[in-house]
PDB file of N, CA and C in Angstrom:
ATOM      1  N   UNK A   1      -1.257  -7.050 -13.993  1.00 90.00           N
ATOM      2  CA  UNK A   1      -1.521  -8.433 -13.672  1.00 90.00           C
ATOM      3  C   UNK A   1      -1.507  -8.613 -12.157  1.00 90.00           C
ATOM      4  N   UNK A   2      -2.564  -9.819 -11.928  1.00 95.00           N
ATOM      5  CA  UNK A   2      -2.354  -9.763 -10.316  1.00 95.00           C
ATOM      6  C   UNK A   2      -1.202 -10.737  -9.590  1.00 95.00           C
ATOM      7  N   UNK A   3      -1.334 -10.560  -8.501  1.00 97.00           N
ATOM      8  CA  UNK A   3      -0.046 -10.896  -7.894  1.00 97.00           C
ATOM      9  C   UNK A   3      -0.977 -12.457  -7.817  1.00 97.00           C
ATOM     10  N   UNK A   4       0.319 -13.374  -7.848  1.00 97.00           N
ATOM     11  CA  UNK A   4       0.393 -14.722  -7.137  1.00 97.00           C
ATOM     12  C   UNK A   4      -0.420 -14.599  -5.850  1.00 97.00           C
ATOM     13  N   UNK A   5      -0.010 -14.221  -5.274  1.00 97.00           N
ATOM     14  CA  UNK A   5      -0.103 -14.359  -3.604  1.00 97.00           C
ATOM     15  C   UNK A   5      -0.350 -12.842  -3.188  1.00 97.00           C
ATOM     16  N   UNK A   6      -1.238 -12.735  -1.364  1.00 97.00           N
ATOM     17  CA  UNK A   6      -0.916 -11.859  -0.711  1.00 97.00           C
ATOM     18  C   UNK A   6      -0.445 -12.227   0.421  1.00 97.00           C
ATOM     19  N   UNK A   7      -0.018 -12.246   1.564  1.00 97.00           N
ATOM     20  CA  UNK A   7       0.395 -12.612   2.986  1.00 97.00           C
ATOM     21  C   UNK A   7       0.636 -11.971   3.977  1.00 97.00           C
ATOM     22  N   UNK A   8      -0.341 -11.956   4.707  1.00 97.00           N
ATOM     23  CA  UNK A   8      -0.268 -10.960   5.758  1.00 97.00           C
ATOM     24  C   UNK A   8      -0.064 -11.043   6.831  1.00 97.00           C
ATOM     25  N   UNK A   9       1.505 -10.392   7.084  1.00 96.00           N
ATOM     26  CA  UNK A   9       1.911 -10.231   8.361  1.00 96.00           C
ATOM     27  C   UNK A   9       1.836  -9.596   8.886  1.00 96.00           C
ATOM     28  N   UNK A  10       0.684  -9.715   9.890  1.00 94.00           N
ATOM     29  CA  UNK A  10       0.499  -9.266  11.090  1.00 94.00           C
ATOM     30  C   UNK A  10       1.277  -8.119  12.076  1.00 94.00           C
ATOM     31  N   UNK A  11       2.294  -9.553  12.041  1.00 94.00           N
ATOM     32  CA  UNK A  11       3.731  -8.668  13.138  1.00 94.00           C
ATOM     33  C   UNK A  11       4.035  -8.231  13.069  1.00 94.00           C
ATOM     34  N   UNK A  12       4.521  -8.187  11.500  1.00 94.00           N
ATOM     35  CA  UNK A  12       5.390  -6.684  10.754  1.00 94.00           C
ATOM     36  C   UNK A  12       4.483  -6.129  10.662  1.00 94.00           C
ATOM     37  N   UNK A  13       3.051  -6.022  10.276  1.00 95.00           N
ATOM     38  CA  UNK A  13       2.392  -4.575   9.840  1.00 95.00           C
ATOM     39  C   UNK A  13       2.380  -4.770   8.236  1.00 95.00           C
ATOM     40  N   UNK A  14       2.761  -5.745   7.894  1.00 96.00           N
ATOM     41  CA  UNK A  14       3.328  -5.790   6.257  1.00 96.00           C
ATOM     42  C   UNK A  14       2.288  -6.647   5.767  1.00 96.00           C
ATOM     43  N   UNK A  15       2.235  -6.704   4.240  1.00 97.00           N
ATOM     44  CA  UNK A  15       1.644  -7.634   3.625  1.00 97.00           C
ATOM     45  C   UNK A  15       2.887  -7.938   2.578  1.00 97.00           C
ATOM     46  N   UNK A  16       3.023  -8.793   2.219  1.00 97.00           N
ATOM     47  CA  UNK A  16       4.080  -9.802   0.823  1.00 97.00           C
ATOM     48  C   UNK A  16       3.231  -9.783  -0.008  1.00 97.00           C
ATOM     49  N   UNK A  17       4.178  -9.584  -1.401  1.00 98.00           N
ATOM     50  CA  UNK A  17       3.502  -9.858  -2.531  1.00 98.00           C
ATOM     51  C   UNK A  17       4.445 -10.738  -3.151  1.00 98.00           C
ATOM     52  N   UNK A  18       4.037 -11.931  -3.828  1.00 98.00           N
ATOM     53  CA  UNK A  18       4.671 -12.380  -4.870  1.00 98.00           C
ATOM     54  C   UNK A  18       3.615 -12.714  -6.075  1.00 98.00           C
ATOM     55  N   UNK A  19       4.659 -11.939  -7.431  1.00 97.00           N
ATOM     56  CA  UNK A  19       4.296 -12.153  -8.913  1.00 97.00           C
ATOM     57  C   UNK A  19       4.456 -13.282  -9.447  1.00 97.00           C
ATOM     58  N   UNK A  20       3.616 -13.126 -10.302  1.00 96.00           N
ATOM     59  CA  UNK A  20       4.272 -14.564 -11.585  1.00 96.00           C
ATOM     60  C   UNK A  20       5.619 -14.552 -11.841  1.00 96.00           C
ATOM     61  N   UNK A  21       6.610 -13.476 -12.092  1.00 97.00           N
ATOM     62  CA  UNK A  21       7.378 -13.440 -12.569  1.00 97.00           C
ATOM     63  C   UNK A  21       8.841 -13.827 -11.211  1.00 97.00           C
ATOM     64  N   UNK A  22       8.332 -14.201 -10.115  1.00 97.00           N
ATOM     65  CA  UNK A  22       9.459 -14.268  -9.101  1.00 97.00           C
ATOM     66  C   UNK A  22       9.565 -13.572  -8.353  1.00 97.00           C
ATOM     67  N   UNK A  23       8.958 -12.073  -8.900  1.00 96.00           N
ATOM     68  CA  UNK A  23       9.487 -10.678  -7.917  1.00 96.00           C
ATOM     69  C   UNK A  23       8.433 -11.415  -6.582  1.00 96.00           C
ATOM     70  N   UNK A  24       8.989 -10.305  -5.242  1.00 96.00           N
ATOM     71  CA  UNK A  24       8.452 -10.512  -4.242  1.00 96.00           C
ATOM     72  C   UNK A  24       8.166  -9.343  -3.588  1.00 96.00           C
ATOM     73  N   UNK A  25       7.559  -8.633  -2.995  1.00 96.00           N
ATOM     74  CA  UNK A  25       7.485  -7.172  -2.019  1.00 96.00           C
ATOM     75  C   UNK A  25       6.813  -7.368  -0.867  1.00 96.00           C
ATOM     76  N   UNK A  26       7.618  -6.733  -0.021  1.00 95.00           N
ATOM     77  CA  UNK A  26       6.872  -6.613   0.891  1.00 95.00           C
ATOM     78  C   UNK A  26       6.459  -5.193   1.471  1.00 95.00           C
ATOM     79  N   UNK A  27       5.565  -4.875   1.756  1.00 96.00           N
ATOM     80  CA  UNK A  27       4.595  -3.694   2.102  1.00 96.00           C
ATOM     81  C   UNK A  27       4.254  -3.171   3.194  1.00 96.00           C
ATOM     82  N   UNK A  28       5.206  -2.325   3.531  1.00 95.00           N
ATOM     83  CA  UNK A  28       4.502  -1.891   5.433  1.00 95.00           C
ATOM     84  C   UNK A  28       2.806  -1.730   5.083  1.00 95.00           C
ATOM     85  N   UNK A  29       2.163  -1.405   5.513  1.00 95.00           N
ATOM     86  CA  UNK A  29       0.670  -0.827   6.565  1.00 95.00           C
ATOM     87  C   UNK A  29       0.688   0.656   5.928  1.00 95.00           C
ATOM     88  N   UNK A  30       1.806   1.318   6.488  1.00 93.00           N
ATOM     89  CA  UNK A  30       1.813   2.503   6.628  1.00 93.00           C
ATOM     90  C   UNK A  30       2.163   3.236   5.322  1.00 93.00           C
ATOM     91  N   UNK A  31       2.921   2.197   4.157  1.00 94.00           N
ATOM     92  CA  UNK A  31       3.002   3.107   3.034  1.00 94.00           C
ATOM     93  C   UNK A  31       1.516   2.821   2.154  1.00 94.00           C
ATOM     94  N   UNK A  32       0.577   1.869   2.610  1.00 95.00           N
ATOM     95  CA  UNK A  32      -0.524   1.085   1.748  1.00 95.00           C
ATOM     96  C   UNK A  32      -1.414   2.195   2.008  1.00 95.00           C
ATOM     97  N   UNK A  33      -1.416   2.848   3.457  1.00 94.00           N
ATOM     98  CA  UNK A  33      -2.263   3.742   3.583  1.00 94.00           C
ATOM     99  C   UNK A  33      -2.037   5.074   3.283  1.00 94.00           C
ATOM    100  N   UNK A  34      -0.675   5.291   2.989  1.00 90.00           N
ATOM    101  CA  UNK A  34      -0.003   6.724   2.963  1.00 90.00           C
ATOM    102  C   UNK A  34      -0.362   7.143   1.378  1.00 90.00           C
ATOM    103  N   UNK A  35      -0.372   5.987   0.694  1.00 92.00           N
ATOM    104  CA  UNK A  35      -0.317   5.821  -0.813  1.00 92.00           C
ATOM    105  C   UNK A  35      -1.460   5.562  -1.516  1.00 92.00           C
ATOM    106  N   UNK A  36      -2.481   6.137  -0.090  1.00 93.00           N
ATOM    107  CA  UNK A  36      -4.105   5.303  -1.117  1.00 93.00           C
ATOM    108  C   UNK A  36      -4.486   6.115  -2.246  1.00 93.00           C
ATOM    109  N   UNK A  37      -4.834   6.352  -2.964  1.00 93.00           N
ATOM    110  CA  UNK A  37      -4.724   6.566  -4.592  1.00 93.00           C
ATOM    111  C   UNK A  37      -6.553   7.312  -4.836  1.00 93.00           C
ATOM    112  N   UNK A  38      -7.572   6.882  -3.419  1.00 92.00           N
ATOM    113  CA  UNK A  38      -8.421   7.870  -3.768  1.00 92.00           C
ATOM    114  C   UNK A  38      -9.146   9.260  -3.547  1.00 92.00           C
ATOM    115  N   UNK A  39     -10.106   9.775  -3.670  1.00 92.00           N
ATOM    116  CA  UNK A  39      -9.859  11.320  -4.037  1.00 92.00           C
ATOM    117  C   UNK A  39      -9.553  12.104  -2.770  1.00 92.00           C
ATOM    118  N   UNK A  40     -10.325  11.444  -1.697  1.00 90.00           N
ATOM    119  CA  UNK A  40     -10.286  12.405  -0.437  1.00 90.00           C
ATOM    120  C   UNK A  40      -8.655  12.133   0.081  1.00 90.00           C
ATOM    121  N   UNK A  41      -8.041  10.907  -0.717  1.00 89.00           N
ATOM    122  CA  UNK A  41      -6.543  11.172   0.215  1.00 89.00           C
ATOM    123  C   UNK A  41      -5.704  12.252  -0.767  1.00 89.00           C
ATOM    124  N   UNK A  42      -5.884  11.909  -2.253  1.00 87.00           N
ATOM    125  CA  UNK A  42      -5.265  12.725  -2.818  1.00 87.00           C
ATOM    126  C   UNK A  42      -5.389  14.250  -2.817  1.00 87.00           C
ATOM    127  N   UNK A  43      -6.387  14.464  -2.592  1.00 88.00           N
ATOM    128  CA  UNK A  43      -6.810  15.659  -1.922  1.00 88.00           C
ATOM    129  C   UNK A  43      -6.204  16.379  -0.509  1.00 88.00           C
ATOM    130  N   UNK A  44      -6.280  15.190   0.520  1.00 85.00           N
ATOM    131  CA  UNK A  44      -5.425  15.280   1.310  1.00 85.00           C
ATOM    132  C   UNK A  44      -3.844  15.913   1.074  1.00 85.00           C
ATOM    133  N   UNK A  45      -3.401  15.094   0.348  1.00 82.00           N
ATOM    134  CA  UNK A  45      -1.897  15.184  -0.174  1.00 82.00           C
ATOM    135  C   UNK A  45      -1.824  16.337  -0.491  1.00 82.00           C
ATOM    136  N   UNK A  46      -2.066  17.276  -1.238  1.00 82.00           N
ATOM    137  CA  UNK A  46      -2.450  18.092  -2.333  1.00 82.00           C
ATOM    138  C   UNK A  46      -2.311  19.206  -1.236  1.00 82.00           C
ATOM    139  N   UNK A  47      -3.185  19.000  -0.303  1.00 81.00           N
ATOM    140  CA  UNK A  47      -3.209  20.117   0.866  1.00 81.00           C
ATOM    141  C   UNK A  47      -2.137  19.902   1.841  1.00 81.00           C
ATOM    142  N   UNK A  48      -1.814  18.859   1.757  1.00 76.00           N
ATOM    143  CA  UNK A  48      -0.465  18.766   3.081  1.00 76.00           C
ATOM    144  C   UNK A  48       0.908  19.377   1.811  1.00 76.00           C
ATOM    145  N   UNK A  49       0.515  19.718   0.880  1.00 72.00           N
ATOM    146  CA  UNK A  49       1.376  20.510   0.242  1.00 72.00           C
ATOM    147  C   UNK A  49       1.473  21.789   0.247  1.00 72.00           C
ATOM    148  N   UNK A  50       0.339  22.172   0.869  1.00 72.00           N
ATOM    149  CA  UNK A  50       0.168  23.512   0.539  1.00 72.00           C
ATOM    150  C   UNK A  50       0.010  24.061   2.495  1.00 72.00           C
ATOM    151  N   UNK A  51       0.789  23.161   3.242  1.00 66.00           N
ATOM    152  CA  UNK A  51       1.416  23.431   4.052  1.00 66.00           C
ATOM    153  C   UNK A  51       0.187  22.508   5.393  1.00 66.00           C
ATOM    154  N   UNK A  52      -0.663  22.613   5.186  1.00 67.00           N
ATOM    155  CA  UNK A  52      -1.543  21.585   6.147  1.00 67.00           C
ATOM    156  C   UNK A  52      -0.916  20.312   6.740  1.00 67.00           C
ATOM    157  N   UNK A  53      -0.918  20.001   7.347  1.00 62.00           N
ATOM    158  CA  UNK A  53      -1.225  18.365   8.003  1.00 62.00           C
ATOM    159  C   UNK A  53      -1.913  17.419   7.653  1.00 62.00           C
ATOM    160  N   UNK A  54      -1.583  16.324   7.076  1.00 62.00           N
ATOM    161  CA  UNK A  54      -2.108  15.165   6.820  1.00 62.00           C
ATOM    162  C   UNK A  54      -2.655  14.292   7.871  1.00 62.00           C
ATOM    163  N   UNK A  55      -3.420  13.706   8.186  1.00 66.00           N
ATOM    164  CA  UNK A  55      -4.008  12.959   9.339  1.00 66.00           C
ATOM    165  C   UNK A  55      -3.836  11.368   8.990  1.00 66.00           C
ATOM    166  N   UNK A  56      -2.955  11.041   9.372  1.00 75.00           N
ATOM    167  CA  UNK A  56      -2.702   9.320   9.213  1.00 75.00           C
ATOM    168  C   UNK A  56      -2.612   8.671  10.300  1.00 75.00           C
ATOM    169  N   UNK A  57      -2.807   7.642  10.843  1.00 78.00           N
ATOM    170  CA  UNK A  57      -3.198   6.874  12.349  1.00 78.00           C
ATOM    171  C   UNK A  57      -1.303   6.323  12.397  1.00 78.00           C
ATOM    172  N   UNK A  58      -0.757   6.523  13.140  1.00 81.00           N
ATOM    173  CA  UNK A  58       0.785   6.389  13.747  1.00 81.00           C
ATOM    174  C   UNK A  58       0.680   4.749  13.147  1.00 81.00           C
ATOM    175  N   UNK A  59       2.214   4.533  12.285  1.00 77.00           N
ATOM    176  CA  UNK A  59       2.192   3.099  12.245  1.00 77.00           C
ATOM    177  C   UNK A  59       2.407   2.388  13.274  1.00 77.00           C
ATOM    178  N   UNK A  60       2.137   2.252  14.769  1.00 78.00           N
ATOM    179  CA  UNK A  60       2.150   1.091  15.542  1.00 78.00           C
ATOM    180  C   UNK A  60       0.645   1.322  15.821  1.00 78.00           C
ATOM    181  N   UNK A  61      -0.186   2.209  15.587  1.00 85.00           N
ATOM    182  CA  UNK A  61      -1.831   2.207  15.235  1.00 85.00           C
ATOM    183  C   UNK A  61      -2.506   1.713  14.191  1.00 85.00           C
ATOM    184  N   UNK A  62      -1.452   1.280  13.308  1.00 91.00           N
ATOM    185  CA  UNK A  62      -2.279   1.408  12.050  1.00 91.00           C
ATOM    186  C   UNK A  62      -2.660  -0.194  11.554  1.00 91.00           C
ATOM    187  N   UNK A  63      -3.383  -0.588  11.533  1.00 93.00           N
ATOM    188  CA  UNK A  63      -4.222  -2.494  11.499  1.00 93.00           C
ATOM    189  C   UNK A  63      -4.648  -2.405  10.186  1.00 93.00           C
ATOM    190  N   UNK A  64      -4.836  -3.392   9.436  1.00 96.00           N
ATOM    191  CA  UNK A  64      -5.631  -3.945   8.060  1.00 96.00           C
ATOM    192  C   UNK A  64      -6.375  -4.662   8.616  1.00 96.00           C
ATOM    193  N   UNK A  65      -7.391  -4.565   8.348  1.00 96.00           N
ATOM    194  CA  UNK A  65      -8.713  -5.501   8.770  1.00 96.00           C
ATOM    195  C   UNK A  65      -8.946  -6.090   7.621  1.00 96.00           C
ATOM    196  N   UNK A  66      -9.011  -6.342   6.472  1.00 97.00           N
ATOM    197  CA  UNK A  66      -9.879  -6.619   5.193  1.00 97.00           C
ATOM    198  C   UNK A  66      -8.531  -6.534   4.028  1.00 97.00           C
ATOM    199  N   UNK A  67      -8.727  -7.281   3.609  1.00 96.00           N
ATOM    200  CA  UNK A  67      -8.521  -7.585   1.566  1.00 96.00           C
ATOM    201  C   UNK A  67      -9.359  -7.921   0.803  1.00 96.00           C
ATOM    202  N   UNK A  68      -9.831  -6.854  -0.161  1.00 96.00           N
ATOM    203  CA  UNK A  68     -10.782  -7.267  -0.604  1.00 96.00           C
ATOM    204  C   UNK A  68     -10.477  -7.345  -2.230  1.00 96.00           C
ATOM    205  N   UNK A  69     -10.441  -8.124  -2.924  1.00 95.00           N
ATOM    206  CA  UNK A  69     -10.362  -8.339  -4.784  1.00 95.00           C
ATOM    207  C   UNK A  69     -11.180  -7.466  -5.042  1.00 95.00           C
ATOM    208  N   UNK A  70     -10.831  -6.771  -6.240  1.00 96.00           N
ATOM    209  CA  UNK A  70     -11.937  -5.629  -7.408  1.00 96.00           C
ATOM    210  C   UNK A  70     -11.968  -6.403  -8.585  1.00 96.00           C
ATOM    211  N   UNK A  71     -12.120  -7.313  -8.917  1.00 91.00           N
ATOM    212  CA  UNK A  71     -12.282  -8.204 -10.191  1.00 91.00           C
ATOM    213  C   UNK A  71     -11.039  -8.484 -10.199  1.00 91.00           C
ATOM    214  N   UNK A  72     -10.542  -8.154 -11.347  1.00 93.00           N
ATOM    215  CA  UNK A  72      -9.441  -8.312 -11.872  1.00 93.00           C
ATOM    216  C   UNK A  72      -8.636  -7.041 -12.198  1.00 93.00           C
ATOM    217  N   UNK A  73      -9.423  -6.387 -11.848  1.00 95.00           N
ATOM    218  CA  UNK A  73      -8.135  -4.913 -11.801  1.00 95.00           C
ATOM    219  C   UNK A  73      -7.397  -4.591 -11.006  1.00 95.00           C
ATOM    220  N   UNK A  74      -7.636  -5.006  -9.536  1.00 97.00           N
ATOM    221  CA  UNK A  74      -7.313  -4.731  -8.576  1.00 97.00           C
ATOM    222  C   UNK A  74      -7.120  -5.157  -7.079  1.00 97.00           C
ATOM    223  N   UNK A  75      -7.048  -4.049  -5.629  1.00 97.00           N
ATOM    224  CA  UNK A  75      -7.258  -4.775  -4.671  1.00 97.00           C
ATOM    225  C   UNK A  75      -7.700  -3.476  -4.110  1.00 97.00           C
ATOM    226  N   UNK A  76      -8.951  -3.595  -2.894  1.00 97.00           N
ATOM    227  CA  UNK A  76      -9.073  -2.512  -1.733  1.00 97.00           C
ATOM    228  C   UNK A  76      -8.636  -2.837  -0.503  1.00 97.00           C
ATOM    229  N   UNK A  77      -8.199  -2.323   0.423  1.00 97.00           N
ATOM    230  CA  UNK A  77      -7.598  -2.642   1.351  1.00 97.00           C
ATOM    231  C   UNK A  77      -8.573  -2.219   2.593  1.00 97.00           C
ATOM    232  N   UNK A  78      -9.227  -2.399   3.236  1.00 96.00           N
ATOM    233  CA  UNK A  78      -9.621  -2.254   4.876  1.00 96.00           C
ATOM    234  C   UNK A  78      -9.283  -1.699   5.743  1.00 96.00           C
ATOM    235  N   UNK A  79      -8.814  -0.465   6.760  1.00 95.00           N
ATOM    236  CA  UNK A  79      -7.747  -0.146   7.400  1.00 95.00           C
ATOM    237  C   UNK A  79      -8.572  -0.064   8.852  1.00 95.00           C
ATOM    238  N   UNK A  80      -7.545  -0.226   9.826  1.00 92.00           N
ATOM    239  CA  UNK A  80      -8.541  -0.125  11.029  1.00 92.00           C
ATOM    240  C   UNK A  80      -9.086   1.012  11.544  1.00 92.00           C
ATOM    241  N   UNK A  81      -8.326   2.331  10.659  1.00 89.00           N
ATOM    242  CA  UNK A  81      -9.436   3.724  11.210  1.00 89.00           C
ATOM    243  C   UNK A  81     -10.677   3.644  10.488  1.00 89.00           C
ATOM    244  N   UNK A  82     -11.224   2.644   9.865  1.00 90.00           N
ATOM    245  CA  UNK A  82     -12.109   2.627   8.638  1.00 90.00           C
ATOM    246  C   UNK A  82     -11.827   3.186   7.677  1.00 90.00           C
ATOM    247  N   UNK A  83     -11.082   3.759   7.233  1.00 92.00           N
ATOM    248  CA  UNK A  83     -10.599   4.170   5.369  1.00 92.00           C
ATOM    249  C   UNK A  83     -10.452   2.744   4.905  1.00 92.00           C
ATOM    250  N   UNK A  84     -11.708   2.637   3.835  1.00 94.00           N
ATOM    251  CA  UNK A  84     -11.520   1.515   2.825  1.00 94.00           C
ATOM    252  C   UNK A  84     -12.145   2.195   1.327  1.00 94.00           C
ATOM    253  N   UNK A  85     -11.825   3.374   0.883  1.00 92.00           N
ATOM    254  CA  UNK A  85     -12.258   3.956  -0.165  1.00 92.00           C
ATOM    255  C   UNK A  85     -11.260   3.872  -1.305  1.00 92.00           C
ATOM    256  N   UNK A  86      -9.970   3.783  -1.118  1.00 92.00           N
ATOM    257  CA  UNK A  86      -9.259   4.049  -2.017  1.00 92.00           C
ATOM    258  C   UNK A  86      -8.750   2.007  -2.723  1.00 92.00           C
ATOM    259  N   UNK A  87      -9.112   2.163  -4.265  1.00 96.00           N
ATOM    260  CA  UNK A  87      -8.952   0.616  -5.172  1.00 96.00           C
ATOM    261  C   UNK A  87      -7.493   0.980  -5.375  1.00 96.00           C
ATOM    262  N   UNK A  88      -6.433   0.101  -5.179  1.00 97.00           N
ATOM    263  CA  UNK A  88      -5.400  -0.187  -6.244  1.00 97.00           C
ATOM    264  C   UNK A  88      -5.203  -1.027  -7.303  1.00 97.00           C
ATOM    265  N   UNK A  89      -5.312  -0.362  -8.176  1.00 97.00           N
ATOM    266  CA  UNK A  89      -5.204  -1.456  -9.436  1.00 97.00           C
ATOM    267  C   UNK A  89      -3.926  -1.947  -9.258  1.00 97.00           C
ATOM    268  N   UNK A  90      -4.034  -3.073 -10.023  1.00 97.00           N
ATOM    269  CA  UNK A  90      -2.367  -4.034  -9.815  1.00 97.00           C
ATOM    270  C   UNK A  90      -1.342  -3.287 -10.436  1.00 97.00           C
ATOM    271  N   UNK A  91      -1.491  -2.702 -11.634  1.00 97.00           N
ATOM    272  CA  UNK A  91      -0.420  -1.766 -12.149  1.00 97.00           C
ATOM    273  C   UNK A  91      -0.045  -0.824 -11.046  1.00 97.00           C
ATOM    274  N   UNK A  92      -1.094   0.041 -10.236  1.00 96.00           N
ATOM    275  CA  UNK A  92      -0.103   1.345  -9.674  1.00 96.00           C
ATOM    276  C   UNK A  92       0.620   0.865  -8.300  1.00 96.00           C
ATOM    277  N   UNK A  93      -0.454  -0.778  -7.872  1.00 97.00           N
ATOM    278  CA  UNK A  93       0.516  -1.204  -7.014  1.00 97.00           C
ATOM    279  C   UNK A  93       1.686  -1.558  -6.860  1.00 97.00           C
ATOM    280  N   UNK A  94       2.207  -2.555  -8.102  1.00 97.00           N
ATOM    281  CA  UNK A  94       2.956  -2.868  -8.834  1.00 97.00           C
ATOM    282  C   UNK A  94       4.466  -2.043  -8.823  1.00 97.00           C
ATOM    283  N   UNK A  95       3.763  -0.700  -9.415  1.00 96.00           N
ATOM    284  CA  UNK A  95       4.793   0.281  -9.365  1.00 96.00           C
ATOM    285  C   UNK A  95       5.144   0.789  -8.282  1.00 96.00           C
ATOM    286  N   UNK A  96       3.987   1.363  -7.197  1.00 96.00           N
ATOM    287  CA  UNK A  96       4.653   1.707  -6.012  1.00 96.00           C
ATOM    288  C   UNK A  96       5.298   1.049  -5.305  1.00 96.00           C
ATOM    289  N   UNK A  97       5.304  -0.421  -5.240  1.00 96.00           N
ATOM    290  CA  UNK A  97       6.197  -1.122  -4.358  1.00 96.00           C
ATOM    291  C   UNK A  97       7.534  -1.169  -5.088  1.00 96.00           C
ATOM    292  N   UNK A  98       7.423  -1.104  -6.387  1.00 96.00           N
ATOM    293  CA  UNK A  98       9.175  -1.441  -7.321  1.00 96.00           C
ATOM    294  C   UNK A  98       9.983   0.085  -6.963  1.00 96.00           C
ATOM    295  N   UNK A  99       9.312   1.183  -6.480  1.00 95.00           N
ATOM    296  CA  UNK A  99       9.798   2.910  -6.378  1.00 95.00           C
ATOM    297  C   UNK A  99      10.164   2.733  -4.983  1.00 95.00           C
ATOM    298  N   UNK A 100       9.244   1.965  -3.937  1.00 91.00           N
ATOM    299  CA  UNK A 100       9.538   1.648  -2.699  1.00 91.00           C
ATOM    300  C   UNK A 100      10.860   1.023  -2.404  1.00 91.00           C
ATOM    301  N   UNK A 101      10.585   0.207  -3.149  1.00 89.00           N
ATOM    302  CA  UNK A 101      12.142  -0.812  -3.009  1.00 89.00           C
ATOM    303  C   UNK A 101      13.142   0.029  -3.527  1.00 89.00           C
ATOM    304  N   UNK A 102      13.199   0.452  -4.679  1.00 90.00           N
ATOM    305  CA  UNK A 102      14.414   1.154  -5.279  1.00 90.00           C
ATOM    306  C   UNK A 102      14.626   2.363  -4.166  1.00 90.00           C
ATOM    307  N   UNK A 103      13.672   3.444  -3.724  1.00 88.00           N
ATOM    308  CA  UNK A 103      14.381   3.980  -2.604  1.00 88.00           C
ATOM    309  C   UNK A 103      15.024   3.306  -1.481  1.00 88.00           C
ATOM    310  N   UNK A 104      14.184   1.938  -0.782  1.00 85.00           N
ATOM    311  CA  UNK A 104      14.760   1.931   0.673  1.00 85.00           C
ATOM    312  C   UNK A 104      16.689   1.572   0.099  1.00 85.00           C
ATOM    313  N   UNK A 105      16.584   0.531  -1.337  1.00 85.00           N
ATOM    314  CA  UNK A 105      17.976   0.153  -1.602  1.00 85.00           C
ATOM    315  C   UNK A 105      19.067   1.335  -1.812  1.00 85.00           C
ATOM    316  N   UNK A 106      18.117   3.146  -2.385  1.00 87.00           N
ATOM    317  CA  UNK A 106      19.126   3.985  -2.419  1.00 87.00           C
ATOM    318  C   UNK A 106      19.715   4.295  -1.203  1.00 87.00           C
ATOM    319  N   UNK A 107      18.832   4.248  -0.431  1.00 84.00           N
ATOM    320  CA  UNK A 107      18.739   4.785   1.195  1.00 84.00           C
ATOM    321  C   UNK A 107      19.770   3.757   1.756  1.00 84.00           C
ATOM    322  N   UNK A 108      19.517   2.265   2.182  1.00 84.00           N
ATOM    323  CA  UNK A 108      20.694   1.450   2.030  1.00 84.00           C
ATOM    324  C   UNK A 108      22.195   1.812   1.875  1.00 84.00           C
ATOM    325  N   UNK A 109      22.286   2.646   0.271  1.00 82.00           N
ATOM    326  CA  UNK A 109      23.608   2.378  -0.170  1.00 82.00           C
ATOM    327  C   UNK A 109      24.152   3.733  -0.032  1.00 82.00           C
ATOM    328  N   UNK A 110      23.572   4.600   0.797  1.00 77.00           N
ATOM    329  CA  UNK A 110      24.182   6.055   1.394  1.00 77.00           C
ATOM    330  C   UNK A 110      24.053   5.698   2.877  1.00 77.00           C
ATOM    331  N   UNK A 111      23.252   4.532   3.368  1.00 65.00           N
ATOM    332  CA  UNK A 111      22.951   5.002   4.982  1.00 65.00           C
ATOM    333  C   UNK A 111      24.414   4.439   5.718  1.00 65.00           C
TER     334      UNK A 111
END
């Protein structure tokens, strides 16, 4: 399901999400792009596993230019190196921000 709202802050680098249901997230830049979901990044990934370098623009480089709706499945995002290939559907967004949060709170409660 899609989110209520998006809101984009600028300053932070972040975008907010709030659901129907109350939840709220907020989203650096840098995990939206770290986390894009299509083939040439996953591919990417795949190889920065197998010991390569990943090429991502430094988060105080990294700009959203664009939000763009996919019907109702989803959202594409705009980035200012031009990567706008990768759709998130609302489900895997959904989830990556609830895995996001639950780490930074593990991270939190050891830091």
């Amino acid at each position: 399901m899609a989110p209520e709202s998006i809101v984009d802050h600028r300053a932070r680098a972040a975008l907010e999400f709030r659901w129907a249901d109350g939840t709220q997230h907020l989203a650096p830049y840098q995990l939206l792009r770290s986390s894009c979901p299509c083939a040439d990044c996953k591919a990417q990934c795949a190889a920065q596993h197998d010991g390569q370098a990943r090429l991502l623009p430094s988060a105080a480089d990294l700009r959203l230019t664009d939000i763009r709706p996919v019907g109702a499945y989803g959202v594409q995002f705009v980035f200012g190196d031009g990567h706008d290939r990768g759709i998130f559907p609302w489900r895997f967004l959904r989830e990556l921000l609830e895995k996001n949060l639950a780490q930074a709170l593990t991270a939190a409660d050891h830091g």
